[in-house]
Short mmCIF file of C-alpha atoms and ligand atoms in Angstrom, two decimals:
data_model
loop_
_atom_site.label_atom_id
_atom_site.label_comp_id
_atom_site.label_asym_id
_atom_site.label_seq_id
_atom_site.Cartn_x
_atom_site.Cartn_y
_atom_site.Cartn_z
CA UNK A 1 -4.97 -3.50 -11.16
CA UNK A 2 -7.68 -5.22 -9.81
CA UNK A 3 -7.66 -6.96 -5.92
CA UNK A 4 -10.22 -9.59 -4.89
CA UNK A 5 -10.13 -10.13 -1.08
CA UNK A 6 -11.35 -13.03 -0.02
CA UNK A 7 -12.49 -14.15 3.60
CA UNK A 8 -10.75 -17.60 2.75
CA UNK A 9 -8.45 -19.55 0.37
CA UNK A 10 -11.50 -21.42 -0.94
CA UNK A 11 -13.46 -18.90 -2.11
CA UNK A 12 -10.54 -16.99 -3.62
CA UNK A 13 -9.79 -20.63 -5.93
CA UNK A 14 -13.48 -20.27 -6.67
CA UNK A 15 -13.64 -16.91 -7.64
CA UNK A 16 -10.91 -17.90 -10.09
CA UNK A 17 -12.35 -20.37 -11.37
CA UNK A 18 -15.29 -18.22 -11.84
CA UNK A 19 -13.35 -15.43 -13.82
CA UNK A 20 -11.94 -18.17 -15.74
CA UNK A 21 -15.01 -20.01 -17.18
CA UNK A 22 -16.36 -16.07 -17.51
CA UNK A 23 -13.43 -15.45 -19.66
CA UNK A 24 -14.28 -18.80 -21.67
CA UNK A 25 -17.86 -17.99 -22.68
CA UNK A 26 -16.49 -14.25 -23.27
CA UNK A 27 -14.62 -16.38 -26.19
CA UNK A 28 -10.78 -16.97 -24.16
CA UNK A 29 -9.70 -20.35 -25.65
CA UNK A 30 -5.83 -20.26 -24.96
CA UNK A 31 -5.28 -20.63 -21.24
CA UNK A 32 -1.73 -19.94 -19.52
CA UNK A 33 -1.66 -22.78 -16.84
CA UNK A 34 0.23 -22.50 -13.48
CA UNK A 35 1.05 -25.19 -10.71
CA UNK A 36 1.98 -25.49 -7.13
CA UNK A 37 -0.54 -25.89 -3.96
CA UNK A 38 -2.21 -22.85 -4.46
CA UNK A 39 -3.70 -24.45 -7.44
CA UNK A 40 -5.27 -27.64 -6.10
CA UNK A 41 -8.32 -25.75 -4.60
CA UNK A 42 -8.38 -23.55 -8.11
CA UNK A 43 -8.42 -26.63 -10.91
CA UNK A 44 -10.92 -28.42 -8.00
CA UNK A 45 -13.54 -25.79 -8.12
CA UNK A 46 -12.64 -25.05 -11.77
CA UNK A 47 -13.91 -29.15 -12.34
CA UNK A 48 -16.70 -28.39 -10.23
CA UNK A 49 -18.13 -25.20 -11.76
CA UNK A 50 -17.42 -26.81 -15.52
CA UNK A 51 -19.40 -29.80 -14.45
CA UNK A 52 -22.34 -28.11 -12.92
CA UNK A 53 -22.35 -25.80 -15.88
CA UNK A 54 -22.30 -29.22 -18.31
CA UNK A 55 -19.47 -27.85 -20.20
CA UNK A 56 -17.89 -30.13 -22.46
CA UNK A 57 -14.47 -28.46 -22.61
CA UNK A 58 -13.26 -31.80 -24.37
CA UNK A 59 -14.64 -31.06 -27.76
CA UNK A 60 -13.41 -27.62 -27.58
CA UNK A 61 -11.08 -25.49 -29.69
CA UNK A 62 -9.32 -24.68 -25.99
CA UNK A 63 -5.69 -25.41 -25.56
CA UNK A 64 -3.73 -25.06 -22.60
CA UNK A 65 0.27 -23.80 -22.01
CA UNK A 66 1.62 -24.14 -18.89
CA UNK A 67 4.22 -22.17 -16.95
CA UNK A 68 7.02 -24.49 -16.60
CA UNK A 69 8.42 -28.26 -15.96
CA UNK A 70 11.30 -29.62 -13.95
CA UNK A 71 14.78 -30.53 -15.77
CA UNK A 72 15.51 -33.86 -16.17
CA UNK A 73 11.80 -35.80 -14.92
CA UNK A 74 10.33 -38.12 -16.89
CA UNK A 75 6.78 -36.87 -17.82
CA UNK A 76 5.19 -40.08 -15.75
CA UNK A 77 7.34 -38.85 -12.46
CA UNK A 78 4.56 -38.06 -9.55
CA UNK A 79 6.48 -34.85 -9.21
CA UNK A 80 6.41 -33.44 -12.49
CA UNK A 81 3.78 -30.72 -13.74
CA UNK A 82 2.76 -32.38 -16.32
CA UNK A 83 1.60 -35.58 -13.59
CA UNK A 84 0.19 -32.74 -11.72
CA UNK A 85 -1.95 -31.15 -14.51
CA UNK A 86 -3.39 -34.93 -15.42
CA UNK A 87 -4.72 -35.26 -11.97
CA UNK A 88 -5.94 -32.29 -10.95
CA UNK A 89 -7.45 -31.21 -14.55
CA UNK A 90 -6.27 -32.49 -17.55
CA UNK A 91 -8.28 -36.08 -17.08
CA UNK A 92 -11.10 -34.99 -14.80
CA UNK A 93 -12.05 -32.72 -18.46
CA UNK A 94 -10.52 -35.25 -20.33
CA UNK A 95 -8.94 -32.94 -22.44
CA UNK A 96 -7.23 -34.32 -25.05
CA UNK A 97 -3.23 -34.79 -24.60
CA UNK A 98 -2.27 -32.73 -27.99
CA UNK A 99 -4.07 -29.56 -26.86
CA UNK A 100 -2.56 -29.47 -23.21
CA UNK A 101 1.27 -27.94 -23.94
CA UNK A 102 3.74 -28.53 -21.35
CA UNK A 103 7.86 -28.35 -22.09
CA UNK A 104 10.01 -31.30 -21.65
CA UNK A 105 12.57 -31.32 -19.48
CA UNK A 106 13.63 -34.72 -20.56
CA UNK A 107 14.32 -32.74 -23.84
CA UNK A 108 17.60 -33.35 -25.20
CA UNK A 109 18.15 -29.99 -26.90
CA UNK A 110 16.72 -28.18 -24.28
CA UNK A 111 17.50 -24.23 -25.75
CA UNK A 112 15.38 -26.09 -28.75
CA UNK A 113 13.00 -27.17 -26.78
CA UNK A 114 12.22 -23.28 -25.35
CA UNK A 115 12.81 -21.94 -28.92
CA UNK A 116 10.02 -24.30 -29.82
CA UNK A 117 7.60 -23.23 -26.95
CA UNK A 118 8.19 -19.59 -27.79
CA UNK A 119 7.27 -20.22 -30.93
CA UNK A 120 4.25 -22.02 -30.42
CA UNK A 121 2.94 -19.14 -27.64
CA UNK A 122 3.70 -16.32 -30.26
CA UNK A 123 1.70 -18.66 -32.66
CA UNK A 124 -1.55 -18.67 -30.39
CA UNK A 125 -1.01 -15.90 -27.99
CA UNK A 126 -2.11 -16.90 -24.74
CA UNK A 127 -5.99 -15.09 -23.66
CA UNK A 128 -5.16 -16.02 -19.83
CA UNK A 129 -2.20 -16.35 -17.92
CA UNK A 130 -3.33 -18.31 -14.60
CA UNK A 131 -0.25 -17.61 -12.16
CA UNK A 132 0.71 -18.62 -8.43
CA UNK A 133 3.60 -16.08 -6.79
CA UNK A 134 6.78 -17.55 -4.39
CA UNK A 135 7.44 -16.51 -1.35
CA UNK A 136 10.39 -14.90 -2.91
CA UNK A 137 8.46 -12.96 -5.60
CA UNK A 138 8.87 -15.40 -8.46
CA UNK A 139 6.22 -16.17 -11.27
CA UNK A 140 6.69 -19.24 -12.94
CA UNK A 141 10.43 -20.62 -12.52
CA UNK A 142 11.63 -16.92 -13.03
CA UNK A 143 13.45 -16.58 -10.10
CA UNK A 144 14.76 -13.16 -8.21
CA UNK A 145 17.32 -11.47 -11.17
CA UNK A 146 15.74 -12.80 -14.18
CA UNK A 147 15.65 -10.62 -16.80
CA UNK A 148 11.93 -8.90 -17.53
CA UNK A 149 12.73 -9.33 -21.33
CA UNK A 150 13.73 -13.08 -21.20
CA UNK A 151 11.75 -15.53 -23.35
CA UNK A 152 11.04 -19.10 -22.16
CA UNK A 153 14.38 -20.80 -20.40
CA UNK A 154 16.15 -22.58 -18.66
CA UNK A 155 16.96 -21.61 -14.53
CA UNK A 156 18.50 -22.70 -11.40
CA UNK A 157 16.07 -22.83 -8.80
CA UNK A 158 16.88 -20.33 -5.88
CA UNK A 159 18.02 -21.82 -2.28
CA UNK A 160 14.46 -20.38 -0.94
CA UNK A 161 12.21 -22.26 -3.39
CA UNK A 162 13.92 -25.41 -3.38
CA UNK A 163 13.37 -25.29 0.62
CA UNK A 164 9.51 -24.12 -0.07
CA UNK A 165 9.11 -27.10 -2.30
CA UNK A 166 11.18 -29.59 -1.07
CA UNK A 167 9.10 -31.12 1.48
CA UNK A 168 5.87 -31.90 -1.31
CA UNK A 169 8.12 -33.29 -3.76
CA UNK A 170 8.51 -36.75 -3.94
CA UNK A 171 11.92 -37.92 -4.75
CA UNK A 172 14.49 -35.22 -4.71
CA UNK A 173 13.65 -31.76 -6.17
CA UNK A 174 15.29 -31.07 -9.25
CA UNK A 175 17.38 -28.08 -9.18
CA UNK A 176 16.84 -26.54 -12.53
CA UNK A 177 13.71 -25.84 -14.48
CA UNK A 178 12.43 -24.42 -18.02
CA UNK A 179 10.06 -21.84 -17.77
CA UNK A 180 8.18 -19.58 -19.36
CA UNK A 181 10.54 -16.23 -19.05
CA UNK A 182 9.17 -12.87 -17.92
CA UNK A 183 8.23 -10.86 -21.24
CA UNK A 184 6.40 -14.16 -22.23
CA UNK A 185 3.94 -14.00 -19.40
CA UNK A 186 3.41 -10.75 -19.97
CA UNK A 187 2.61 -11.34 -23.74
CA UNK A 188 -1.16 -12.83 -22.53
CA UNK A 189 -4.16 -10.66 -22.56
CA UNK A 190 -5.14 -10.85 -19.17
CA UNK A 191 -3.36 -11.97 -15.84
CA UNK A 192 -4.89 -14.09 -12.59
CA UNK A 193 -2.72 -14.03 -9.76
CA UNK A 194 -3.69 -16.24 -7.26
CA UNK A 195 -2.42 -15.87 -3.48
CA UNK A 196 -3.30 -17.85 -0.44
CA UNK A 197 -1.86 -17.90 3.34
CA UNK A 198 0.46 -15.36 5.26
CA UNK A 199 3.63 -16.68 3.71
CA UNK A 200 2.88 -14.84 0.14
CA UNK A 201 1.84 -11.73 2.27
CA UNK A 202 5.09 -10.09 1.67
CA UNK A 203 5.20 -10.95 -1.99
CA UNK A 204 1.83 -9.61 -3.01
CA UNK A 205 2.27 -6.44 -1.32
CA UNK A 206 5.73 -5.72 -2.89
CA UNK A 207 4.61 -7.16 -5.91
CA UNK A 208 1.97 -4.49 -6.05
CA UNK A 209 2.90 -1.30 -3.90
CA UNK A 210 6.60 -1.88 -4.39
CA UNK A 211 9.48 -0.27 -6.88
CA UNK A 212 9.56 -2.04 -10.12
CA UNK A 213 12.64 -4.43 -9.10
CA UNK A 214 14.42 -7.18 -10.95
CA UNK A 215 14.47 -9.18 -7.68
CA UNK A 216 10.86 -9.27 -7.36
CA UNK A 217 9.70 -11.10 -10.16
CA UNK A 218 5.88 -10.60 -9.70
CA UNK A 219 6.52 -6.48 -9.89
CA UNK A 220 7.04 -6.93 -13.33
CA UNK A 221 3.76 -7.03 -13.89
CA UNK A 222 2.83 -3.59 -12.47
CA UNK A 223 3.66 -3.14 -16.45
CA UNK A 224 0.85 -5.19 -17.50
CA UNK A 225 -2.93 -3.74 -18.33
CA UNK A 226 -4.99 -6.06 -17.34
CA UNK A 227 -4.25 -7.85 -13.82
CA UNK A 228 -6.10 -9.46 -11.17
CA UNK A 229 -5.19 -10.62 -7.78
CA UNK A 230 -7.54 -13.08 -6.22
CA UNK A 231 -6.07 -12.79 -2.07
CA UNK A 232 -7.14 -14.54 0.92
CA UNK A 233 -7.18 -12.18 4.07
CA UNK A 234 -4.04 -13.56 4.74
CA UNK A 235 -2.22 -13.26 1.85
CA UNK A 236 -3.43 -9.60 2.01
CA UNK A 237 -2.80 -8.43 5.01
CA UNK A 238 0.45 -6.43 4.21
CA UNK A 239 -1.28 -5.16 1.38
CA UNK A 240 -3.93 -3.20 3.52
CA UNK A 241 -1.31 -1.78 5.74
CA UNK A 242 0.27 -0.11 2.52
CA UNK A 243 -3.82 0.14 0.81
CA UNK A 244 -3.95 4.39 1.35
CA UNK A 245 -0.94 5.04 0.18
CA UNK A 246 -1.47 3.15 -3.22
CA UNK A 247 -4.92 3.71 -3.87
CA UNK A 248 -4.51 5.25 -7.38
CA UNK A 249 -2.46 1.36 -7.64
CA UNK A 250 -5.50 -0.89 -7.31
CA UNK A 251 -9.20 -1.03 -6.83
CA UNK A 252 -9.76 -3.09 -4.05
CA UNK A 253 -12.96 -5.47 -3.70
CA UNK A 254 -14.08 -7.60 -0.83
CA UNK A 255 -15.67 -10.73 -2.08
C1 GLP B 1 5.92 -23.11 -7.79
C2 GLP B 1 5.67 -22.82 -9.28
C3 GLP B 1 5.01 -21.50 -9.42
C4 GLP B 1 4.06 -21.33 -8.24
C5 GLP B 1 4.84 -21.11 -7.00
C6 GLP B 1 4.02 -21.10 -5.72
O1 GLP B 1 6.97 -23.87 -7.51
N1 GLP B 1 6.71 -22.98 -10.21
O2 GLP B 1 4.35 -21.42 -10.66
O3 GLP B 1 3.23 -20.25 -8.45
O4 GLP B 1 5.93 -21.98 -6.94
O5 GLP B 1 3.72 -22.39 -5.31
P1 GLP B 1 2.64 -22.74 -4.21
O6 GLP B 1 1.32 -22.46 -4.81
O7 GLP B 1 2.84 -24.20 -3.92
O8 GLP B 1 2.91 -21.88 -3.04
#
C-alpha cells in the first residue's frame, strides 16, 4: 500500500489528479468515479491539469462509472451525483452523456437496475477506482456491516452519514442509496483513496493499520494489490502515531 502525505488538501487533490492523467497516458480508459467534498478540489485540478496538458478527453474511448446515486432523485435534482459530476467534470470536458455511467435511483426495478450496472462493470472492468472514505469507514454507499462480497445494491444510509451529509444537501437527504457493493470496487485494477481534514483521521488509520473488520468498510481493501492513499497532514495524523508499528503495511511518502 502506498501513502502520499501531503502538507495540504490541495496538493493531495492535485497529486490525484496527477496519478490519474498518469494512469490515462499509461493507457487507463475506464475510470471508477467517486463524489462528496473531498472531490471538488480533485475533478478542479483534474480540469486544470487536462486543460494545460490540451487533452481532448471528449473524443476519447474513456468512459466513466461512478460509485453510487441517491434513491428516489430525479437526475436534474442539485443534490444528486449525477448533477454533481456535470458540474464539477462531466461538462467542463464535455464528455459525452453515453460514456459517463451513473445508476438511477429513479429506476423503477431498482434490483434490475444494479443487475444491469454489474453487468456493464464486469463488461469493461474498471482501470481506476477514484474513492473518498466516511467518517465511519464507508466507501461508496457501503455502509458499516456490508458484506465484502456484495455486488452493486441497494442500502440504508447509516444515522452518522446522513448527519455528515445533511447539512450540504439541498432538500432533504434521501435515506437510501444504490451503490456499487464491496467486491465490485475491489474488481478495478488500481485504487485512489483520497482523504482530507482531521475528521477522516480515524478512518484512514483503521482502514489501514486496523483488523480486517466488516464494520470498517475501507479495511476491505487491505485485500487489494494495488492501493494508494493520497492524505493531507490531517487526515494522517493517526496514521503516524500507529506508522512503526505497520511499516511492513505501507510505504510512506511525503509529497
Ligand atoms: C459520500 C459518498 C462517498 C464519499 C464519502 C465522503 O457521501 N457516498 O463516496 O467518499 O461520503 O464524503 P466527503 O468527501 O464529502 O467527506
Amino acid at each position: 500500500m502506498q501513502v502520499y502525505i501531503a502538507d495540504d488538501g490541495l496538493r493531495a487533490a492535485d497529486l490525484t489528479a496527477e496519478l490519474m492523467i498518469k494512469a490515462y497516458h499509461d493507457g487507463a480508459r475506464t475510470f471508477g468515479l467517486a463524489t462528496g467534498q473531498t472531490m471538488v478540489p480533485v475533478y478542479q485540478a483534474l480540469v486544470d491539469r487536462i486543460r494545460a496538458q490540451g487533452l481532448d478527453v471528449s473524443r476519447d474511448d474513456l468512459e466513466t462509472f461512478n460509485l453510487d446515486e441517491y434513491v428516489g432523485l430525479p437526475a436534474t435534482h442539485p443534490g444528486s451525483f449525477r448533477q454533481f459530476m456535470q458540474e464539477y467534470l462531466f461538462s467542463p470536458l464535455h464528455l459525452p452523456s453515453e460514456r459517463c455511467h451513473l445508476l438511477n435511483g429513479m429506476a423503477a426495478d431498482l434490483n434490475q437496475e444494479c443487475a444491469h450496472y454489474d453487468e456493464l462493470l464486469e463488461r469493461r472492468g474498471l482501470d481506476i477506482q477514484l474513492l473518498g472514505i466516511g467518517t465511519n469507514g464507508h466507501i461508496g454507499y457501503n455502509e458499516p456491516g456490508t458484506a465484502w462480497e456484495s455486488r452493486t445494491h441497494r442500502m440504508r444510509l447509516s444515522h452518522d452519514t446522513i448527519a455528515q451529509n445533511r447539512d450540504q444537501f439541498p432538500g432533504d437527504l434521501p435515506e437510501e442509496a444504490l451503490t456499487m457493493g464491496i467486491w465490485s470496487i475491489l474488481q478495478a485494477k488500481a485504487i485512489l483513496v483520497v482523504a482530507i481534514g482531521a475528521s477522516k483521521a480515524e478512518a484512514v488509520a483503521k482502514a489501514i493499520c486496523g483488523p480486517l473488520d466488516v464494520n470498517l468498510p475501507a479495511s476491505a481493501l487491505q485485500n487489494h494489490p494495488d492501493v494508494t492513499y493520497l492524505l493531507d497532514a490531517k487526515a494522517a495524523e493517526r496514521l503516524l502515531a500507529d506508522q512503526s508499528a505497520n511499516e511492513d503495511r505501507m510505504v510512506i511518502r511525503r509529497v
